[in-house]
Amino acid sequence: STVVKPAAGLLVTFNVTTAGAVGAIYDSATTGSAATLIAVMPAVVGTYSMQFPFFTGLLVVPGSAQVVSVSYK
């Protein structure tokens, strides 16, 4: 898992570039703490448009063998 941005912002898109197990994106500024689920990243390659606000931070947790990228403001 990776904290991509430890502050408020906007999740614009996420890309699943290598399918693997299902992953998730959370509104959280830290790993290992309670977090609010923003999106489930499917085990299917593709680009997913979100335009979704986050208030604490952006935490990305790819699934096993999954490779993803995110764009945010």
CSV table of C-alpha atoms in Angstrom, one decimal:
chain,number,residue,atom,x,y,z
A,1,SER,CA,0.0,0.0,0.0
A,2,THR,CA,1.1,3.5,-0.7
A,3,VAL,CA,0.0,6.9,0.6
A,4,VAL,CA,0.0,8.9,-2.7
A,5,LYS,CA,-1.1,12.2,-1.2
A,6,PRO,CA,-1.3,12.9,2.6
A,7,ALA,CA,-3.9,15.7,2.2
A,8,ALA,CA,-7.3,16.5,0.7
A,9,GLY,CA,-7.7,16.3,-3.1
A,10,LEU,CA,-9.6,14.8,-6.0
A,11,LEU,CA,-9.1,11.3,-7.4
A,12,VAL,CA,-9.4,11.8,-11.2
A,13,THR,CA,-8.7,8.4,-12.7
A,14,PHE,CA,-7.1,5.1,-11.9
A,15,ASN,CA,-5.6,2.6,-14.4
A,16,VAL,CA,-5.2,-1.1,-13.9
A,17,THR,CA,-2.3,-1.9,-16.2
A,18,THR,CA,-1.7,-5.5,-15.0
A,19,ALA,CA,-4.6,-7.5,-13.8
A,20,GLY,CA,-4.2,-9.4,-10.5
A,21,ALA,CA,-6.3,-9.7,-7.4
A,22,VAL,CA,-8.9,-6.9,-6.7
A,23,GLY,CA,-7.4,-3.8,-5.0
A,24,ALA,CA,-8.8,-0.7,-3.3
A,25,ILE,CA,-8.4,3.0,-2.9
A,26,TYR,CA,-9.1,4.7,0.4
A,27,ASP,CA,-9.4,8.1,1.9
A,28,SER,CA,-6.6,7.9,4.4
A,29,ALA,CA,-3.3,9.7,5.1
A,30,THR,CA,-1.7,6.7,6.7
A,31,THR,CA,-1.4,2.9,6.2
A,32,GLY,CA,-2.6,0.5,8.8
A,33,SER,CA,-5.3,2.7,10.2
A,34,ALA,CA,-9.1,3.0,9.7
A,35,ALA,CA,-9.9,4.3,6.2
A,36,THR,CA,-12.9,5.2,4.1
A,37,LEU,CA,-13.2,3.1,0.9
A,38,ILE,CA,-13.3,5.3,-2.2
A,39,ALA,CA,-13.1,2.7,-4.9
A,40,VAL,CA,-12.5,-1.0,-5.6
A,41,MET,CA,-10.0,-1.6,-8.4
A,42,PRO,CA,-11.2,-4.6,-10.4
A,43,ALA,CA,-9.0,-7.4,-11.6
A,44,VAL,CA,-9.5,-6.2,-15.2
A,45,VAL,CA,-7.1,-4.0,-17.2
A,46,GLY,CA,-8.6,-0.7,-18.0
A,47,THR,CA,-9.0,3.1,-17.3
A,48,TYR,CA,-11.6,4.1,-14.7
A,49,SER,CA,-12.7,7.7,-14.4
A,50,MET,CA,-13.7,8.8,-10.9
A,51,GLN,CA,-13.8,12.6,-10.2
A,52,PHE,CA,-14.1,11.7,-6.5
A,53,PRO,CA,-13.0,13.9,-3.6
A,54,PHE,CA,-10.9,12.7,-0.7
A,55,PHE,CA,-10.6,14.6,2.5
A,56,THR,CA,-7.8,13.0,4.5
A,57,GLY,CA,-5.4,11.5,2.0
A,58,LEU,CA,-5.2,9.1,-0.9
A,59,LEU,CA,-4.1,5.6,0.0
A,60,VAL,CA,-3.7,3.0,-2.9
A,61,VAL,CA,-3.7,-0.7,-2.1
A,62,PRO,CA,-3.2,-2.8,-5.2
A,63,GLY,CA,-4.3,-6.4,-5.1
A,64,SER,CA,-1.8,-9.3,-5.3
A,65,ALA,CA,0.1,-9.1,-8.7
A,66,GLN,CA,-1.9,-6.0,-9.7
A,67,VAL,CA,-0.1,-3.0,-11.2
A,68,VAL,CA,-2.0,0.3,-11.1
A,69,SER,CA,-1.5,4.0,-11.5
A,70,VAL,CA,-3.7,6.9,-10.3
A,71,SER,CA,-4.1,10.6,-11.3
A,72,TYR,CA,-5.2,13.1,-8.8
A,73,LYS,CA,-5.3,16.8,-8.0
